[in-house]
Amino acid sequence: MATRTRRSQRRTEALSRERIIEAAVELLDATGEGGLTFRALTERLATGAGAIYWHVANKGELLAAATDAVVAAALAVEPAQPPGSPREEIRAVALGLFDAIEEHPWLATQLAIQLSRSPWGSVTPRIFESLGRPVRALGVPEDRWFTAGSVLVHYVLGAAGQNAANAASVRDLAPGVDRAEFLDTASKAWEELDPDDYPFTRALAGRLRDHDDREQFLGGVDLVLAGITADPGRVSPKSLPAAFGQAPGSDSSATQAVNGRAST
């Protein structure tokens, strides 16, 4: 009995939780979520299912751990040049997440699940803290932190996820069709739209063909930051009633508060 226990201890020590998560990430990258099974994992690690269950209870826990590991690694990457300002720090964090989601196509879906189903888990606070601290350092008033942080997080994850989906779609095209050819086809289709019905979309056709995904993504981050750091006193009261569920033209204390005016 003692010999069997010692062997079990050696087996679980050799097969660490970190190694299991690393193998899970490798499987997810290669085959997607559908390919991550405990059978595939045992084959990859040359072990039995019991040794894996010793460390992780089920697939959900394994997916959450893999997501957290990839996000933690992405946020730990040091940029080539240390950020010289909170704005640059936000751009660096955003780009790290963008690259991670592009490298791991399954990550976008898992991040959405983590944010919506288990915001108390490790992933959501990790991302909010990484983007929120420099938001605070920008001088954003505390009563706007939640909204500012949420908008920034949703833009970063949403735009990065859409970019990853676009890249996956291009990879699934016919052999020999690359991104440039795909965008050229889309751009030509936009150019042929009715100018009366789609004047704005037709005007963007050339930019669609030539745009750089990373530059566009960072441009969006800059637009979000411009809004976050804008003087709230510039917000027009006429634009607020719908957001507060008011009747148009009403002048509530909430409207006044958002515009920095004390109610009388």
Coordinates of C-alpha atoms in Angstrom, one line a residue:
M1 CA 0.0 0.0 0.0
A2 CA 2.8 2.4 0.9
T3 CA 4.6 1.7 -2.4
R4 CA 1.4 2.4 -4.4
T5 CA 0.9 5.7 -2.5
R6 CA 4.5 6.8 -3.2
R7 CA 4.0 6.0 -6.9
S8 CA 0.8 7.9 -7.0
Q9 CA 2.5 10.9 -5.4
R10 CA 5.4 10.8 -7.9
R11 CA 3.0 10.6 -10.8
T12 CA 1.0 13.6 -9.7
E13 CA 4.1 15.6 -8.9
A14 CA 5.6 14.9 -12.4
L15 CA 2.3 15.8 -14.0
S16 CA 1.8 19.3 -12.7
R17 CA -1.3 21.4 -13.1
E18 CA 0.8 23.8 -15.2
R19 CA 1.8 21.1 -17.6
I20 CA -1.8 20.0 -18.0
I21 CA -2.9 23.6 -18.8
E22 CA 0.0 24.0 -21.2
A23 CA -1.1 20.8 -23.0
A24 CA -4.7 22.0 -23.0
V25 CA -3.7 25.3 -24.7
E26 CA -1.7 23.3 -27.3
L27 CA -4.8 21.2 -28.1
L28 CA -7.1 24.2 -28.2
D29 CA -4.7 26.0 -30.6
A30 CA -4.5 22.9 -32.8
T31 CA -8.1 21.6 -32.8
G32 CA -10.3 24.2 -31.1
E33 CA -12.6 23.7 -28.1
G34 CA -14.2 20.7 -29.7
G35 CA -10.9 18.9 -29.8
L36 CA -10.1 19.5 -26.1
T37 CA -11.2 16.2 -24.5
F38 CA -9.8 14.3 -21.6
R39 CA -9.1 11.4 -23.8
A40 CA -7.0 13.6 -26.2
L41 CA -5.3 15.2 -23.2
T42 CA -4.4 11.8 -21.7
E43 CA -2.9 10.7 -25.0
R44 CA -0.9 13.9 -25.4
L45 CA 0.4 13.7 -21.8
A46 CA 0.9 9.9 -21.9
T47 CA -1.0 9.4 -18.7
G48 CA -4.3 8.2 -17.3
A49 CA -7.4 10.3 -16.8
G50 CA -7.2 9.9 -13.0
A51 CA -3.9 11.8 -12.9
I52 CA -5.5 14.7 -14.8
Y53 CA -8.6 14.7 -12.6
W54 CA -6.3 15.0 -9.6
H55 CA -5.6 18.6 -10.8
V56 CA -8.7 19.7 -12.7
A57 CA -12.3 18.6 -12.0
N58 CA -13.8 19.0 -15.4
K59 CA -13.5 20.6 -18.9
G60 CA -15.1 23.9 -17.7
E61 CA -12.4 24.3 -15.1
L62 CA -9.7 23.4 -17.6
L63 CA -11.0 26.0 -20.2
A64 CA -11.1 28.7 -17.5
A65 CA -7.5 27.8 -16.4
A66 CA -6.2 27.8 -20.0
T67 CA -7.9 31.2 -20.6
D68 CA -6.4 32.6 -17.5
A69 CA -2.9 31.3 -18.4
V70 CA -2.9 32.8 -21.9
V71 CA -4.2 36.2 -20.6
A72 CA -1.7 36.3 -17.8
A73 CA 1.1 35.6 -20.2
A74 CA -0.1 38.2 -22.6
L75 CA -0.3 40.9 -19.9
A76 CA 3.1 39.9 -18.6
V77 CA 4.9 40.6 -21.9
E78 CA 7.1 43.7 -21.6
P79 CA 6.9 46.1 -24.5
A80 CA 10.1 46.9 -26.4
Q81 CA 10.0 50.4 -24.9
P82 CA 8.6 51.0 -21.4
P83 CA 5.3 53.0 -21.7
G84 CA 6.0 56.7 -21.0
S85 CA 2.4 57.6 -20.1
P86 CA -0.9 55.9 -19.0
R87 CA -2.1 56.2 -22.5
E88 CA 0.9 54.3 -23.9
E89 CA 0.4 51.7 -21.2
I90 CA -3.2 51.2 -22.2
R91 CA -2.2 50.8 -25.8
A92 CA 0.5 48.2 -24.9
V93 CA -2.0 46.2 -22.8
A94 CA -4.6 46.4 -25.5
L95 CA -2.1 45.3 -28.2
G96 CA -0.9 42.4 -26.0
L97 CA -4.5 41.1 -25.7
F98 CA -5.0 41.7 -29.5
D99 CA -2.0 39.6 -30.3
A100 CA -3.0 36.8 -27.8
I101 CA -6.5 36.6 -29.3
E102 CA -5.1 36.5 -32.8
E103 CA -2.6 33.7 -31.9
H104 CA -5.2 31.7 -30.0
P105 CA -8.5 31.8 -32.0
W106 CA -10.5 30.0 -29.3
L107 CA -9.6 32.7 -26.7
A108 CA -12.2 35.3 -27.8
T109 CA -15.2 33.0 -27.1
Q110 CA -13.7 32.0 -23.8
L111 CA -13.2 35.6 -22.7
A112 CA -16.8 36.4 -23.6
I113 CA -17.9 33.5 -21.4
Q114 CA -15.7 34.5 -18.6
L115 CA -17.0 38.1 -18.6
S116 CA -20.6 37.1 -18.8
R117 CA -20.8 33.9 -16.7
S118 CA -18.0 34.3 -14.1
P119 CA -16.9 37.9 -13.6
W120 CA -15.7 36.8 -10.1
G121 CA -13.1 34.5 -11.6
S122 CA -9.5 35.5 -12.2
V123 CA -9.7 36.5 -15.8
T124 CA -12.1 39.5 -15.6
P125 CA -10.4 41.2 -12.7
R126 CA -7.0 40.7 -14.3
I127 CA -8.1 42.5 -17.5
F128 CA -10.0 45.2 -15.7
E129 CA -7.1 45.9 -13.5
S130 CA -4.5 46.0 -16.3
L131 CA -6.6 48.5 -18.3
G132 CA -8.2 50.3 -15.3
R133 CA -5.1 51.4 -13.4
P134 CA -3.8 53.6 -16.3
V135 CA -7.4 54.9 -16.9
R136 CA -7.3 56.1 -13.3
A137 CA -3.9 57.6 -13.9
L138 CA -5.3 59.6 -16.8
G139 CA -7.3 61.6 -14.2
V140 CA -10.7 60.2 -15.0
P141 CA -13.1 61.0 -12.2
E142 CA -13.9 58.1 -9.9
D143 CA -17.6 58.1 -10.7
R144 CA -16.7 57.4 -14.3
W145 CA -14.2 54.6 -13.7
F146 CA -16.8 51.7 -14.1
T147 CA -18.2 53.1 -17.4
A148 CA -14.8 54.1 -18.8
G149 CA -13.2 50.7 -17.9
S150 CA -16.1 48.7 -19.2
V151 CA -16.2 50.6 -22.6
L152 CA -12.5 50.1 -23.0
V153 CA -12.5 46.4 -22.1
H154 CA -15.5 45.7 -24.4
Y155 CA -13.9 47.5 -27.3
V156 CA -10.5 45.8 -26.9
L157 CA -12.0 42.3 -26.6
G158 CA -14.7 42.8 -29.1
A159 CA -12.5 44.3 -31.8
A160 CA -9.7 41.8 -31.2
G161 CA -12.2 39.0 -31.3
Q162 CA -13.7 40.2 -34.6
N163 CA -10.2 40.5 -36.1
A164 CA -9.4 36.9 -35.1
A165 CA -12.7 35.8 -36.7
N166 CA -11.8 37.6 -39.9
A167 CA -8.4 36.0 -40.0
A168 CA -10.0 32.5 -39.4
S169 CA -12.4 33.2 -42.3
V170 CA -9.6 34.0 -44.6
R171 CA -7.8 30.8 -43.7
D172 CA -10.9 28.9 -44.6
L173 CA -11.0 30.3 -48.1
A174 CA -10.1 28.4 -51.2
P175 CA -6.4 27.6 -51.6
G176 CA -4.4 30.5 -52.9
V177 CA -6.8 33.2 -51.7
D178 CA -5.1 35.5 -49.3
R179 CA -6.2 38.4 -47.1
A180 CA -5.3 41.0 -49.8
E181 CA -7.3 39.3 -52.4
F182 CA -10.2 38.9 -50.1
L183 CA -10.2 42.6 -49.1
D184 CA -9.9 43.6 -52.7
T185 CA -13.0 41.7 -53.6
A186 CA -14.9 43.2 -50.7
S187 CA -13.7 46.7 -51.6
K188 CA -14.8 46.4 -55.2
A189 CA -18.3 45.2 -54.0
W190 CA -18.5 48.3 -51.8
E191 CA -17.5 50.6 -54.7
E192 CA -20.4 49.2 -56.7
L193 CA -23.0 50.0 -54.1
D194 CA -25.7 52.5 -55.0
P195 CA -24.2 56.0 -54.2
D196 CA -27.6 57.3 -53.0
D197 CA -28.2 54.5 -50.6
Y198 CA -24.6 53.9 -49.4
P199 CA -22.6 57.1 -49.8
F200 CA -20.7 56.5 -46.5
T201 CA -19.8 52.9 -47.2
R202 CA -18.7 53.6 -50.8
A203 CA -16.4 56.3 -49.4
L204 CA -14.7 53.7 -47.2
A205 CA -14.0 51.2 -50.0
G206 CA -10.4 52.3 -50.6
R207 CA -9.6 52.2 -46.9
L208 CA -11.0 48.7 -46.6
R209 CA -8.7 47.5 -49.2
D210 CA -5.5 49.0 -47.8
H211 CA -6.1 49.1 -44.0
D212 CA -3.8 47.6 -41.5
D213 CA -5.6 45.6 -38.8
R214 CA -3.3 46.5 -35.9
E215 CA -3.2 50.2 -36.8
Q216 CA -7.0 50.3 -37.1
F217 CA -7.3 48.6 -33.7
L218 CA -5.0 51.0 -32.0
G219 CA -6.8 53.9 -33.7
G220 CA -10.0 52.7 -32.1
V221 CA -8.3 52.5 -28.7
D222 CA -7.3 56.2 -29.2
L223 CA -10.8 57.1 -30.0
V224 CA -12.1 55.4 -26.9
L225 CA -9.5 57.2 -24.8
A226 CA -10.4 60.5 -26.3
G227 CA -14.0 60.0 -25.2
I228 CA -13.0 58.7 -21.7
T229 CA -10.8 61.8 -21.1
A230 CA -13.2 64.3 -22.6
D231 CA -14.6 66.9 -20.3
P232 CA -18.1 65.6 -19.1
G233 CA -19.3 69.2 -19.1
R234 CA -19.3 69.1 -22.9
V235 CA -22.0 66.5 -22.9
S236 CA -25.2 68.0 -24.3
P237 CA -28.3 67.5 -22.0
K238 CA -30.3 66.8 -25.1
S239 CA -28.4 63.6 -25.7
L240 CA -29.0 62.2 -22.2
P241 CA -32.8 61.6 -21.7
A242 CA -32.9 58.3 -23.6
A243 CA -30.0 56.9 -21.5
F244 CA -31.7 57.8 -18.2
G245 CA -35.2 56.7 -19.4
Q246 CA -36.5 60.3 -19.3
A247 CA -39.0 61.9 -21.4
P248 CA -37.4 64.3 -24.0
G249 CA -37.0 67.8 -22.7
S250 CA -37.1 66.8 -19.0
D251 CA -34.4 68.4 -16.8
S252 CA -33.7 65.9 -14.0
S253 CA -30.9 66.1 -11.4
A254 CA -29.2 63.1 -13.1
T255 CA -28.9 65.1 -16.3
Q256 CA -27.5 68.0 -14.4
A257 CA -25.1 65.8 -12.4
V258 CA -23.6 64.3 -15.6
N259 CA -22.9 67.8 -16.9
G260 CA -21.2 68.7 -13.7
R261 CA -23.9 71.1 -12.4
A262 CA -25.5 70.8 -9.0
S263 CA -29.2 70.5 -9.0
T264 CA -31.1 73.4 -7.3

